[in-house]
Short mmCIF file of C-alpha atoms in Angstrom, two decimals:
data_model
loop_
_atom_site.label_atom_id
_atom_site.label_comp_id
_atom_site.label_asym_id
_atom_site.label_seq_id
_atom_site.Cartn_x
_atom_site.Cartn_y
_atom_site.Cartn_z
CA MET A 1 154.90 -25.24 -68.90
CA ASN A 2 156.88 -28.27 -70.17
CA LEU A 3 159.49 -30.23 -68.21
CA GLY A 4 162.29 -28.87 -70.32
CA LEU A 5 161.53 -25.24 -69.42
CA VAL A 6 161.20 -26.19 -65.83
CA ALA A 7 164.61 -27.89 -65.88
CA ARG A 8 166.28 -24.76 -67.44
CA ILE A 9 164.55 -22.55 -64.71
CA SER A 10 165.63 -24.72 -61.89
CA THR A 11 169.33 -24.54 -63.11
CA ILE A 12 169.36 -20.85 -62.99
CA VAL A 13 167.58 -20.95 -59.66
CA ASP A 14 170.26 -23.19 -58.28
CA TYR A 15 173.02 -21.03 -59.67
CA CYS A 16 171.59 -17.79 -58.35
CA GLN A 17 170.77 -19.45 -54.98
CA CYS A 18 167.31 -17.91 -55.03
CA ARG A 19 165.38 -20.98 -54.22
CA GLU A 20 163.34 -19.27 -51.48
CA ALA A 21 162.24 -16.55 -53.65
CA VAL A 22 160.65 -18.83 -56.34
CA TYR A 23 159.72 -21.68 -54.01
CA VAL A 24 155.98 -21.01 -54.16
CA TYR A 25 155.97 -20.85 -57.91
CA LEU A 26 158.29 -23.76 -58.54
CA ARG A 27 156.11 -25.88 -56.26
CA ASP A 28 153.14 -25.25 -58.72
CA TRP A 29 155.28 -25.73 -61.75
CA LEU A 30 156.44 -29.12 -60.48
CA ASN A 31 152.96 -30.18 -59.21
CA GLU A 32 152.08 -31.70 -62.58
CA TYR A 33 155.31 -33.68 -62.85
CA ALA A 34 156.71 -34.28 -59.46
CA ARG A 35 153.54 -35.29 -57.72
CA ARG A 36 152.00 -37.32 -60.52
CA ASP A 37 152.38 -41.10 -59.99
CA ASN A 38 154.93 -40.71 -57.42
CA LEU A 39 157.52 -39.54 -60.01
CA PRO A 40 160.73 -38.56 -58.21
CA PRO A 41 161.11 -42.09 -56.53
CA ARG A 42 160.29 -43.82 -59.79
CA LEU A 43 163.04 -41.83 -61.52
CA CYS A 44 165.57 -42.79 -59.01
CA LYS A 45 164.68 -46.38 -59.37
CA ILE A 46 164.80 -46.11 -63.08
CA SER A 47 168.20 -44.38 -63.01
CA LEU A 48 169.54 -47.04 -60.71
CA LEU A 49 168.31 -49.82 -62.95
CA CYS A 50 169.70 -48.22 -66.30
CA LEU A 51 172.70 -46.30 -65.03
CA GLU A 52 175.96 -47.84 -66.55
CA GLY A 53 178.52 -45.66 -64.67
CA LEU A 54 179.28 -42.05 -64.36
CA ALA A 55 181.63 -42.23 -67.14
CA GLN A 56 178.70 -43.00 -69.57
CA ILE A 57 176.87 -39.66 -68.57
CA ASP A 58 177.33 -36.06 -69.53
CA THR A 59 175.27 -34.04 -67.20
CA ALA A 60 175.93 -30.77 -69.27
CA ASP A 61 174.87 -27.89 -66.76
CA LEU A 62 172.25 -29.72 -64.73
CA PRO A 63 172.95 -29.23 -61.02
CA LEU A 64 172.63 -32.72 -59.65
CA GLY A 65 174.86 -32.41 -56.52
CA GLY A 66 175.94 -35.87 -55.16
CA ILE A 67 172.65 -37.68 -56.34
CA LEU A 68 174.40 -39.50 -59.19
CA ASP A 69 177.29 -40.52 -56.95
CA LYS A 70 174.83 -42.02 -54.40
CA ILE A 71 172.88 -43.84 -57.36
CA ASP A 72 176.19 -45.17 -58.80
CA LYS A 73 177.54 -46.44 -55.47
CA LYS A 74 174.21 -48.26 -54.99
CA ARG A 75 174.58 -49.76 -58.59
CA GLN A 76 178.00 -50.97 -57.81
CA SER A 77 176.84 -52.56 -54.48
CA LEU A 78 173.80 -54.28 -56.26
CA ILE A 79 175.83 -55.70 -59.08
CA LEU A 80 178.52 -56.88 -56.64
CA TYR A 81 175.86 -58.38 -54.55
CA TYR A 82 174.35 -60.43 -57.64
CA ILE A 83 177.93 -61.57 -58.51
CA LEU A 84 178.82 -62.63 -54.89
CA SER A 85 175.35 -64.42 -54.70
CA LEU A 86 176.35 -66.33 -57.90
CA ASP A 87 179.67 -67.15 -56.36
CA GLN A 88 178.05 -68.44 -53.31
CA LEU A 89 175.70 -70.60 -55.35
CA GLN A 90 178.35 -72.03 -57.42
CA ASP A 91 180.28 -72.90 -54.25
CA HIS A 92 177.15 -74.32 -52.67
CA LEU A 93 176.49 -76.55 -55.73
CA ILE A 94 180.10 -77.86 -55.70
CA LYS A 95 179.84 -79.00 -52.21
CA GLU A 96 176.18 -80.17 -52.29
CA ASP A 97 175.59 -84.04 -52.15
CA GLY A 98 172.45 -84.00 -54.11
CA CYS A 99 169.54 -81.82 -55.05
CA PRO A 100 166.88 -80.75 -52.46
CA MET A 101 164.01 -82.48 -54.05
CA LYS A 102 165.39 -85.93 -54.49
CA GLN A 103 169.05 -85.66 -53.06
CA ASP A 104 170.16 -86.55 -56.65
CA PRO A 105 173.72 -85.70 -57.26
CA GLU A 106 173.19 -85.86 -61.11
CA CYS A 107 170.67 -83.00 -60.75
CA THR A 108 173.09 -80.85 -58.81
CA ALA A 109 175.80 -81.55 -61.23
CA LEU A 110 173.50 -80.61 -64.04
CA THR A 111 172.41 -77.46 -62.36
CA LEU A 112 176.11 -76.62 -61.69
CA GLY A 113 177.18 -77.12 -65.36
CA VAL A 114 174.36 -74.89 -66.69
CA LEU A 115 175.43 -72.14 -64.16
CA MET A 116 179.13 -72.33 -65.13
CA ARG A 117 178.32 -72.36 -68.90
CA ALA A 118 176.01 -69.24 -68.27
CA ARG A 119 178.64 -67.49 -66.37
CA ARG A 120 181.29 -68.14 -69.15
CA LYS A 121 178.72 -66.79 -71.69
CA MET A 122 178.22 -63.71 -69.56
CA THR A 123 182.06 -62.97 -69.53
CA ASP A 124 182.41 -63.75 -73.37
CA SER A 125 179.72 -61.29 -74.31
CA THR A 126 180.27 -58.32 -71.93
CA GLY A 127 183.90 -58.87 -70.67
CA PRO A 128 184.77 -59.71 -67.13
CA LEU A 129 182.43 -58.07 -64.40
CA GLU A 130 185.11 -56.08 -62.24
CA HIS A 131 184.60 -53.32 -60.07
CA PRO A 132 183.54 -50.51 -60.61
CA PHE A 133 181.57 -52.35 -63.33
CA ASP A 134 181.41 -49.36 -65.89
CA GLY A 135 179.29 -50.24 -68.83
CA HIS A 136 177.03 -52.62 -66.82
CA CYS A 137 173.70 -51.54 -65.36
CA VAL A 138 171.63 -53.36 -62.72
CA ALA A 139 169.01 -54.24 -65.22
CA SER A 140 171.62 -55.84 -67.70
CA VAL A 141 173.05 -58.01 -64.96
CA LEU A 142 169.67 -59.10 -63.76
CA GLY A 143 168.63 -59.84 -67.29
CA MET A 144 171.62 -62.05 -67.82
CA ILE A 145 170.88 -64.08 -64.73
CA THR A 146 167.13 -64.32 -65.50
CA ASP A 147 168.01 -65.39 -69.03
CA ILE A 148 169.86 -68.35 -67.78
CA LYS A 149 168.24 -71.50 -69.35
CA GLU A 150 166.99 -73.60 -66.58
CA PRO A 151 167.93 -77.53 -66.60
CA SER A 152 165.14 -80.14 -66.66
CA PRO A 153 166.04 -82.27 -63.64
CA PRO A 154 166.55 -86.03 -64.46
CA HIS A 155 164.38 -87.37 -61.64
CA ASP A 156 160.87 -88.38 -62.09
CA ASP A 157 157.53 -86.97 -60.84
CA ILE A 158 158.40 -83.50 -61.33
CA PHE A 159 155.84 -80.73 -60.91
CA ARG A 160 156.41 -77.25 -62.58
CA HIS A 161 155.40 -74.15 -60.78
CA HIS A 162 155.19 -70.37 -61.47
CA SER A 163 158.17 -68.51 -60.10
CA SER A 164 156.96 -64.89 -59.29
CA ARG A 165 160.48 -63.97 -58.59
CA TRP A 166 161.58 -64.75 -62.10
CA ASN A 167 158.24 -64.27 -63.66
CA ARG A 168 158.12 -67.62 -65.58
CA THR A 169 157.52 -71.41 -65.21
CA SER A 170 160.36 -73.44 -63.86
CA TYR A 171 161.32 -76.60 -61.99
CA PRO A 172 161.72 -76.80 -58.10
CA CYS A 173 165.41 -77.41 -58.55
CA CYS A 174 166.04 -74.57 -60.90
CA ILE A 175 168.82 -71.99 -60.54
CA GLY A 176 166.34 -69.21 -59.45
CA ASP A 177 165.19 -71.07 -56.35
CA GLU A 178 168.83 -72.09 -55.56
CA TYR A 179 169.81 -68.52 -56.02
CA THR A 180 167.70 -67.24 -53.12
CA GLU A 181 168.56 -70.16 -50.94
CA ALA A 182 172.33 -69.41 -51.41
CA MET A 183 171.90 -66.46 -49.07
CA GLU A 184 172.50 -66.69 -45.47
CA CYS A 185 169.16 -67.90 -44.03
CA VAL A 186 167.87 -67.23 -40.55
CA LYS A 187 164.86 -69.14 -39.61
CA PHE A 188 162.53 -67.97 -36.66
CA ASP A 189 159.62 -70.02 -35.74
CA VAL A 190 156.53 -67.91 -34.33
CA ASP A 191 154.32 -70.82 -34.70
CA ALA A 192 156.21 -73.99 -35.41
CA GLY A 193 153.18 -75.64 -36.70
CA GLY A 194 152.25 -72.70 -38.82
CA ASP A 195 151.06 -73.06 -42.36
CA ILE A 196 152.85 -69.73 -43.88
CA ASP A 197 156.32 -68.65 -44.20
CA ILE A 198 157.01 -65.00 -44.25
CA ILE A 199 160.08 -64.18 -46.08
CA LEU A 200 161.99 -61.04 -45.51
CA ILE A 201 165.25 -60.23 -47.18
CA GLY A 202 167.19 -57.50 -45.53
CA ARG A 203 169.37 -56.49 -42.57
CA VAL A 204 168.70 -55.19 -39.02
CA ASN A 205 168.66 -51.40 -38.76
CA THR A 206 168.25 -50.73 -42.36
CA GLN A 207 164.46 -49.90 -42.16
CA GLU A 208 164.12 -46.21 -43.20
CA ILE A 209 162.55 -44.48 -40.23
CA ILE A 210 165.05 -41.63 -39.44
CA PRO A 211 164.17 -38.35 -41.03
CA VAL A 212 166.59 -36.79 -43.41
CA ILE A 213 166.43 -33.12 -42.60
CA GLU A 214 167.86 -30.43 -44.86
CA THR A 215 170.95 -28.71 -43.29
CA ASN A 216 172.11 -26.41 -46.11
CA TYR A 217 170.32 -23.55 -44.56
CA ARG A 218 171.31 -21.25 -41.68
CA GLU A 219 170.68 -23.16 -38.38
CA PHE A 220 170.11 -21.97 -34.93
CA ASP A 221 169.05 -25.32 -33.61
CA ARG A 222 171.19 -28.24 -34.18
CA ASP A 223 170.09 -31.73 -33.71
CA GLN A 224 173.08 -33.34 -32.15
CA GLN A 225 171.73 -36.86 -32.03
CA ASP A 226 173.57 -39.15 -34.50
CA ASP A 227 171.51 -41.46 -36.47
CA GLN A 228 173.27 -44.62 -34.84
CA SER A 229 171.59 -43.52 -31.53
CA PHE A 230 168.41 -44.79 -33.06
CA ASP A 231 169.75 -48.25 -33.88
CA ASN A 232 167.77 -51.16 -32.07
CA SER A 233 168.49 -51.73 -28.58
CA PRO A 234 170.39 -54.99 -27.64
CA LEU A 235 167.99 -57.89 -27.67
CA SER A 236 168.07 -61.05 -25.51
CA GLY A 237 166.51 -64.50 -25.55
CA ARG A 238 165.15 -65.69 -28.88
CA TYR A 239 165.71 -62.27 -30.40
CA ALA A 240 169.37 -62.37 -29.80
CA VAL A 241 169.69 -63.64 -33.37
CA PHE A 242 168.74 -60.12 -34.64
CA ASN A 243 171.66 -58.36 -32.64
CA ILE A 244 174.51 -56.74 -34.62
CA ASP A 245 178.02 -56.75 -33.75
CA GLY A 246 178.81 -53.03 -33.73
CA ASP A 247 182.48 -53.68 -34.43
CA ASN A 248 181.78 -55.64 -37.58
CA LYS A 249 178.96 -53.63 -38.90
CA THR A 250 179.56 -52.30 -42.50
CA GLU A 251 177.21 -50.67 -45.13
CA ASP A 252 178.13 -53.10 -47.72
CA GLU A 253 176.93 -56.35 -46.01
CA LEU A 254 174.79 -58.66 -48.10
CA PRO A 255 171.21 -58.85 -47.14
CA ILE A 256 170.04 -62.01 -45.04
CA ASN A 257 167.09 -64.20 -46.05
CA PHE A 258 164.82 -64.41 -42.93
CA ARG A 259 162.08 -67.03 -42.83
CA MET A 260 159.37 -66.63 -40.19
CA ARG A 261 156.97 -69.39 -39.73
CA VAL A 262 153.53 -68.09 -38.58
CA SER A 263 149.90 -69.27 -38.50
CA SER A 264 147.48 -67.76 -41.13
CA ARG A 265 144.59 -68.04 -38.51
CA HIS A 266 146.27 -65.45 -36.24
CA LEU A 267 147.21 -63.06 -39.25
CA ILE A 268 143.54 -63.24 -40.55
CA LEU A 269 142.05 -62.35 -37.25
CA ALA A 270 144.54 -59.67 -36.44
CA SER A 271 144.71 -57.77 -39.78
CA LYS A 272 142.02 -56.97 -42.54
CA MET A 273 144.84 -56.44 -44.97
CA LEU A 274 146.38 -59.95 -44.40
CA ARG A 275 142.73 -61.28 -44.43
CA ALA A 276 142.23 -59.99 -47.96
CA MET A 277 145.73 -61.08 -48.95
CA LEU A 278 145.25 -64.57 -47.68
CA GLU A 279 141.50 -65.27 -48.52
CA GLY A 280 141.43 -63.32 -51.72
CA PRO A 281 142.93 -63.85 -55.30
CA TRP A 282 146.33 -62.76 -54.46
CA ILE A 283 149.42 -64.84 -55.09
CA GLU A 284 150.02 -65.35 -51.18
CA ASN A 285 146.67 -67.45 -51.25
CA SER A 286 148.22 -69.89 -53.82
CA LEU A 287 150.50 -72.94 -53.23
CA SER A 288 153.93 -71.92 -52.62
CA SER A 289 156.86 -72.93 -54.71
CA SER A 290 158.69 -73.83 -51.60
CA LYS A 291 159.68 -77.44 -51.08
CA SER A 292 157.56 -77.50 -47.80
CA GLY A 293 154.38 -76.64 -49.82
CA ARG A 294 153.51 -73.88 -47.38
CA ARG A 295 152.27 -70.65 -48.68
CA GLU A 296 154.69 -67.70 -48.56
CA ILE A 297 154.36 -63.92 -48.08
CA ASN A 298 157.26 -61.82 -49.42
CA SER A 299 157.88 -58.53 -47.50
CA THR A 300 160.55 -56.00 -48.03
CA GLY A 301 161.83 -53.02 -46.20
CA TRP A 302 161.00 -53.94 -42.68
CA ASP A 303 163.42 -54.46 -39.75
CA PRO A 304 163.76 -58.21 -39.06
CA ALA A 305 163.75 -57.83 -35.30
CA ALA A 306 160.72 -55.40 -35.23
CA LEU A 307 158.80 -57.79 -37.44
CA ALA A 308 159.63 -60.79 -35.33
CA ILE A 309 158.40 -58.94 -32.32
CA VAL A 310 155.24 -57.98 -33.90
CA LEU A 311 154.55 -61.32 -35.08
CA ASP A 312 155.08 -63.01 -31.66
CA ALA A 313 152.67 -60.33 -30.13
CA VAL A 314 150.00 -61.08 -32.81
CA HIS A 315 150.37 -64.88 -31.92
CA GLY A 316 150.14 -64.16 -28.22
CA ARG A 317 153.60 -64.99 -27.32
CA TYR A 318 153.81 -62.18 -24.65
CA SER A 319 156.16 -64.17 -22.45
CA ASP A 320 158.78 -63.69 -25.09
CA VAL A 321 158.01 -60.11 -26.12
CA PRO A 322 160.44 -57.51 -24.45
CA GLU A 323 158.45 -54.97 -22.55
CA SER A 324 161.16 -52.44 -22.91
CA VAL A 325 162.48 -51.11 -26.25
CA ASN A 326 164.42 -48.01 -27.35
CA LEU A 327 162.93 -45.32 -29.54
CA GLY A 328 164.35 -46.66 -32.78
CA LEU A 329 163.11 -50.16 -32.28
CA LEU A 330 159.73 -48.85 -31.15
CA THR A 331 159.45 -46.73 -34.25
CA ARG A 332 160.12 -49.61 -36.49
CA ILE A 333 157.66 -51.80 -34.78
CA SER A 334 154.99 -49.14 -34.89
CA VAL A 335 155.37 -48.66 -38.75
CA ILE A 336 154.99 -52.40 -39.29
CA VAL A 337 151.90 -52.08 -36.99
CA ASP A 338 150.31 -49.29 -38.97
CA TYR A 339 151.13 -50.91 -42.42
CA TYR A 340 149.32 -54.07 -41.56
CA GLY A 341 146.73 -52.59 -39.32
CA PHE A 342 147.71 -54.32 -36.10
CA GLN A 343 146.70 -51.35 -33.82
CA GLU A 344 143.72 -53.07 -32.14
CA CYS A 345 145.63 -56.34 -31.53
CA LEU A 346 148.72 -54.69 -30.28
CA ARG A 347 147.25 -51.73 -28.23
CA HIS A 348 147.98 -53.02 -24.87
CA ILE A 349 151.65 -54.12 -25.49
CA GLY A 350 151.98 -50.59 -27.32
CA ASN A 351 150.93 -48.73 -24.36
CA VAL A 352 153.46 -50.85 -22.15
CA TRP A 353 156.37 -50.04 -24.55
CA ILE A 354 155.54 -46.24 -24.63
CA THR A 355 155.01 -46.14 -20.83
CA ASN A 356 158.35 -47.93 -19.92
CA LEU A 357 160.23 -45.85 -22.62
CA ARG A 358 158.86 -42.55 -21.16
CA ALA A 359 160.03 -43.91 -17.64
CA SER A 360 163.44 -44.85 -18.82
CA CYS A 361 164.57 -41.81 -20.79
CA GLU A 362 163.98 -38.10 -20.84
CA MET A 363 161.51 -37.10 -23.53
CA PRO A 364 163.16 -34.78 -26.24
CA LYS A 365 162.84 -31.06 -25.80
CA SER A 366 164.59 -29.91 -28.68
CA SER A 367 165.54 -32.91 -30.95
CA LEU A 368 163.71 -32.74 -34.22
CA LYS A 369 164.43 -36.17 -35.29
CA ALA A 370 163.54 -37.84 -32.06
CA SER A 371 160.36 -35.69 -31.77
CA LEU A 372 159.32 -36.79 -35.24
CA LEU A 373 159.88 -40.38 -34.30
CA TRP A 374 157.91 -40.00 -31.08
CA LEU A 375 155.20 -38.27 -32.93
CA SER A 376 154.74 -41.22 -35.33
CA VAL A 377 154.63 -43.70 -32.59
CA ALA A 378 151.96 -41.67 -30.77
CA TRP A 379 149.93 -41.15 -33.84
CA ILE A 380 149.90 -44.88 -34.62
CA PHE A 381 148.95 -45.91 -31.05
CA SER A 382 146.73 -42.86 -30.63
CA GLN A 383 148.60 -41.30 -27.65
CA LYS A 384 146.89 -37.74 -27.74
CA GLU A 385 149.21 -36.40 -24.90
CA ILE A 386 152.32 -37.34 -26.72
CA ILE A 387 151.06 -35.99 -30.10
CA THR A 388 150.28 -32.67 -28.55
CA SER A 389 153.74 -32.28 -26.74
CA LYS A 390 155.76 -33.47 -29.62
CA SER A 391 153.88 -31.43 -32.21
CA ARG A 392 154.60 -28.37 -30.12
CA ILE A 393 158.25 -29.16 -30.11
CA ILE A 394 158.33 -29.66 -33.94
CA LEU A 395 156.35 -26.46 -34.30
CA MET A 396 159.09 -24.53 -32.62
CA TRP A 397 162.22 -26.17 -34.18
CA SER A 398 160.98 -27.27 -37.76
CA ARG A 399 162.46 -25.33 -40.56
CA GLY A 400 159.78 -26.58 -43.09
CA LEU A 401 158.76 -29.57 -44.83
CA ASP A 402 162.11 -29.85 -46.60
CA MET A 403 162.93 -33.34 -45.13
CA THR A 404 162.66 -36.85 -46.25
CA LEU A 405 160.04 -38.85 -44.09
CA ALA A 406 159.28 -42.44 -44.24
CA LEU A 407 157.02 -42.25 -41.22
CA PRO A 408 153.13 -42.60 -41.09
CA LEU A 409 151.90 -39.33 -39.68
CA GLY A 410 148.59 -38.76 -41.37
CA ASP A 411 148.01 -34.89 -42.04
CA THR A 412 149.66 -33.91 -38.69
CA LEU A 413 152.82 -32.36 -40.41
CA ASP A 414 150.67 -30.24 -42.76
CA THR A 415 148.90 -28.87 -39.70
CA ILE A 416 152.13 -28.00 -37.97
CA GLU A 417 153.51 -26.50 -41.06
CA ALA A 418 150.50 -24.23 -41.55
CA LYS A 419 150.80 -22.95 -37.99
CA ARG A 420 154.53 -22.45 -38.24
CA GLN A 421 154.13 -20.29 -41.32
CA LYS A 422 151.43 -18.23 -39.68
CA LEU A 423 153.69 -17.56 -36.68
CA ILE A 424 156.66 -16.69 -38.61
CA SER A 425 154.75 -14.39 -40.77
CA LYS A 426 153.34 -12.52 -37.72
CA PHE A 427 156.77 -12.25 -36.03
CA LEU A 428 158.39 -10.98 -39.22
CA ALA A 429 155.70 -8.40 -39.69
CA CYS A 430 156.45 -7.26 -35.99
CA LEU A 431 160.14 -6.87 -36.80
CA HIS A 432 159.30 -4.70 -39.87
CA GLU A 433 156.98 -2.54 -37.72
CA LEU A 434 159.65 -2.11 -35.13
CA ARG A 435 162.23 -1.01 -37.66
CA GLY A 436 159.89 1.65 -39.10
CA LYS A 437 159.23 2.83 -35.52
CA LEU A 438 163.00 2.98 -34.60
CA VAL A 439 163.76 5.01 -37.69
CA ARG A 440 161.34 7.71 -36.72
CA GLU A 441 161.98 7.58 -32.97
CA THR A 442 164.10 10.34 -31.38
CA ARG A 443 164.26 9.25 -27.72
CA CYS A 444 163.39 6.02 -25.78
CA ALA A 445 160.59 6.25 -23.40
CA PRO A 446 162.07 4.56 -20.33
CA MET A 447 165.04 7.04 -19.86
CA ASN A 448 164.44 9.65 -22.68
CA ASN A 449 167.64 8.42 -24.20
CA PRO A 450 168.36 9.71 -27.73
CA ASP A 451 171.06 7.05 -28.28
CA CYS A 452 168.97 3.95 -27.68
CA PRO A 453 166.72 3.98 -30.87
CA THR A 454 169.81 4.47 -32.96
CA MET A 455 171.81 1.58 -31.50
CA MET A 456 168.82 -0.67 -31.33
CA LEU A 457 168.12 0.09 -35.09
CA GLY A 458 171.63 -1.07 -36.05
CA LYS A 459 171.35 -4.25 -33.81
CA LEU A 460 167.86 -5.11 -35.43
CA ALA A 461 169.49 -4.63 -38.95
CA ARG A 462 172.28 -6.76 -38.06
CA ALA A 463 169.94 -9.53 -36.76
CA GLU A 464 167.70 -9.20 -39.85
CA TYR A 465 170.89 -9.55 -42.10
CA CYS A 466 171.81 -12.71 -40.34
CA LEU A 467 168.20 -14.04 -40.88
CA GLU A 468 168.42 -12.79 -44.48
CA THR A 469 165.24 -10.64 -44.05
CA LEU A 470 166.80 -7.13 -44.14
CA ASN A 471 166.35 -6.47 -47.88
CA GLY A 472 162.89 -7.84 -48.25
CA HIS A 473 160.08 -9.37 -46.58
CA PRO A 474 160.17 -13.20 -47.11
CA VAL A 475 157.16 -15.03 -47.95
CA ALA A 476 155.88 -18.45 -47.13
CA PRO A 477 156.79 -21.30 -46.70
CA PHE A 478 160.00 -19.49 -45.07
CA LYS A 479 162.11 -22.50 -45.98
CA GLY A 480 165.08 -22.76 -43.55
CA LEU A 481 163.58 -20.59 -40.86
CA SER A 482 162.35 -21.94 -37.54
CA ILE A 483 160.46 -20.17 -34.86
CA VAL A 484 163.24 -20.79 -32.43
CA GLY A 485 165.72 -19.73 -34.85
CA LEU A 486 164.06 -16.21 -35.22
CA LEU A 487 163.63 -15.74 -31.57
CA VAL A 488 167.06 -16.70 -30.73
CA ALA A 489 168.59 -14.47 -33.56
CA ILE A 490 166.95 -11.46 -32.01
CA ALA A 491 167.85 -12.37 -28.46
CA ARG A 492 171.44 -12.72 -29.50
CA SER A 493 171.55 -9.36 -31.19
CA SER A 494 169.66 -7.61 -28.47
CA GLY A 495 172.58 -7.31 -25.99
CA GLN A 496 172.45 -6.16 -22.38
CA ASP A 497 170.80 -2.97 -21.13
CA MET A 498 171.66 0.01 -23.13
CA PRO A 499 174.22 2.44 -21.71
CA MET A 500 173.25 6.07 -21.51
CA GLY A 501 175.58 8.62 -22.87
CA TYR A 502 176.93 6.63 -25.61
CA PHE A 503 177.59 9.60 -27.46
CA GLY A 504 177.85 11.84 -24.54
CA ASN A 505 180.74 12.99 -22.37
CA PRO A 506 182.96 9.89 -21.67
CA LEU A 507 183.97 11.27 -18.37
CA LYS A 508 180.58 11.13 -16.93
CA PRO A 509 179.49 7.99 -15.20
CA PHE A 510 177.30 5.74 -17.22
CA ARG A 511 173.81 5.08 -16.44
CA THR A 512 171.87 2.02 -18.00
CA CYS A 513 168.59 2.14 -20.02
CA SER A 514 166.38 -0.93 -19.94
CA CYS A 515 165.66 -0.67 -23.80
CA THR A 516 166.52 -3.91 -25.72
CA LEU A 517 165.08 -5.50 -28.72
CA VAL A 518 163.67 -8.41 -26.56
CA SER A 519 161.91 -5.77 -24.16
CA ARG A 520 160.48 -3.95 -27.11
CA LEU A 521 159.28 -7.33 -28.46
CA ALA A 522 158.20 -8.82 -25.12
CA ASP A 523 154.49 -8.70 -25.90
CA ARG A 524 155.14 -10.44 -29.19
CA TYR A 525 157.31 -13.22 -27.51
CA HIS A 526 154.72 -13.79 -25.00
CA GLU A 527 151.88 -13.88 -27.84
CA ILE A 528 153.82 -16.55 -29.77
CA ASP A 529 154.68 -18.56 -26.75
CA GLN A 530 151.13 -18.72 -25.77
CA GLU A 531 150.12 -19.78 -29.22
CA ILE A 532 152.73 -22.53 -28.99
CA GLN A 533 151.53 -23.77 -25.62
CA SER A 534 147.86 -23.96 -26.72
CA PHE A 535 148.52 -25.64 -30.17
CA GLU A 536 147.00 -29.00 -30.63
CA CYS A 537 146.92 -31.08 -33.89
#
């Protein structure tokens, strides 16, 4: 089946709102395309690079929701960032006394002149770059910047170097190097005498760790925690530089250039990955293009505060490392630890963080997001007890794997999902069996009441209608259904004890019957609870 046919089928499925009915088949259809070469993320990146504005696109009947709006918003923010960076660079060159290499004012004047002529050429060829930048894509703006002809500085003894950022050979006083340095720079010395600079461009609390959970489906369990509750806890001492003023926090802030000086010896001893990077034929093992001559490691996506804490711990600076951090910061730290393989080196301080966090706050009992963060932390630091307890909570509250995760969890989620589907299938089969029994039943057993089966049948039908299981037995993966949601829906529909004489003489005093849906399903409730309590990943 080719991609065009799959797209047409998907459009019909979206229009008819029958995603659950064809989920199993759609998953197989997309297997060749969506899972090959990590295709969906690549398509989003390609769209971000090539999109020239929403006015340039006719989506026809394709259901894209707000995806294009998000991509276009990101496109505008990136182009704005590049333009503001050029503005900052031009302002920096105007005020600069001399170039960084030789403090030569003529070199600075030459670079400034080249930049101003290039910007005038950009305006003449494409028109003014003004918000919302319709007709301009990220790739074209980047191309205009990287196509700027670099000047040859007028001073002597100049060496040329290969710039990985611009993928070409240039001079140390080139616009490309100045362009990066024009950003706000924060220097953080882990080892002042170190021989490597780790360069991280980003902002605090932007590392993607918080699960994005699908909320378009029926919900009986609402995760009330706001994403901002997982922001880093306030830091003190040498880490205060990473604190954010909440009143001035905006989504459109430009990234910051963090430069962290470290020792290659410590990194090599602590991480096999960094050993291969620094001792092998990688670019990080070559001379840096920086003016200091130190080697550089470029990293992206990490939280600056979390990375600084991890590097301090790797270098043995435990007097500076905080012993108490909140769940958000601990998760960001853990993801970095897992990526570089620092588990053995940071095992002790990791246990301290986990112990202190458990003592200072109550462990989540129903929050799916918090439980997923805890599960990731526990999986990275091999905390079996926490893995077991959090996996049981996720098993109860999860509505399927329809969520976006950037957390390392191994095959833990797959194990939980398989158990969830098994328990839901078993419980739905019990409901189907009970409905057939109530249809045939003439009187209830406890009070020999003829009205109980009739009323319970109606209540069960209403509950199944709410669960969208009345007119058909749903099949795996039961997208949008959680175990807790099923049990709560039946309990809500069950009501109190059944009144005898519902169809009888209203003048006679009522007696109550102990028949309820919950009482009829008590054994099944108990079985499911036992299976959840004994579940281990």
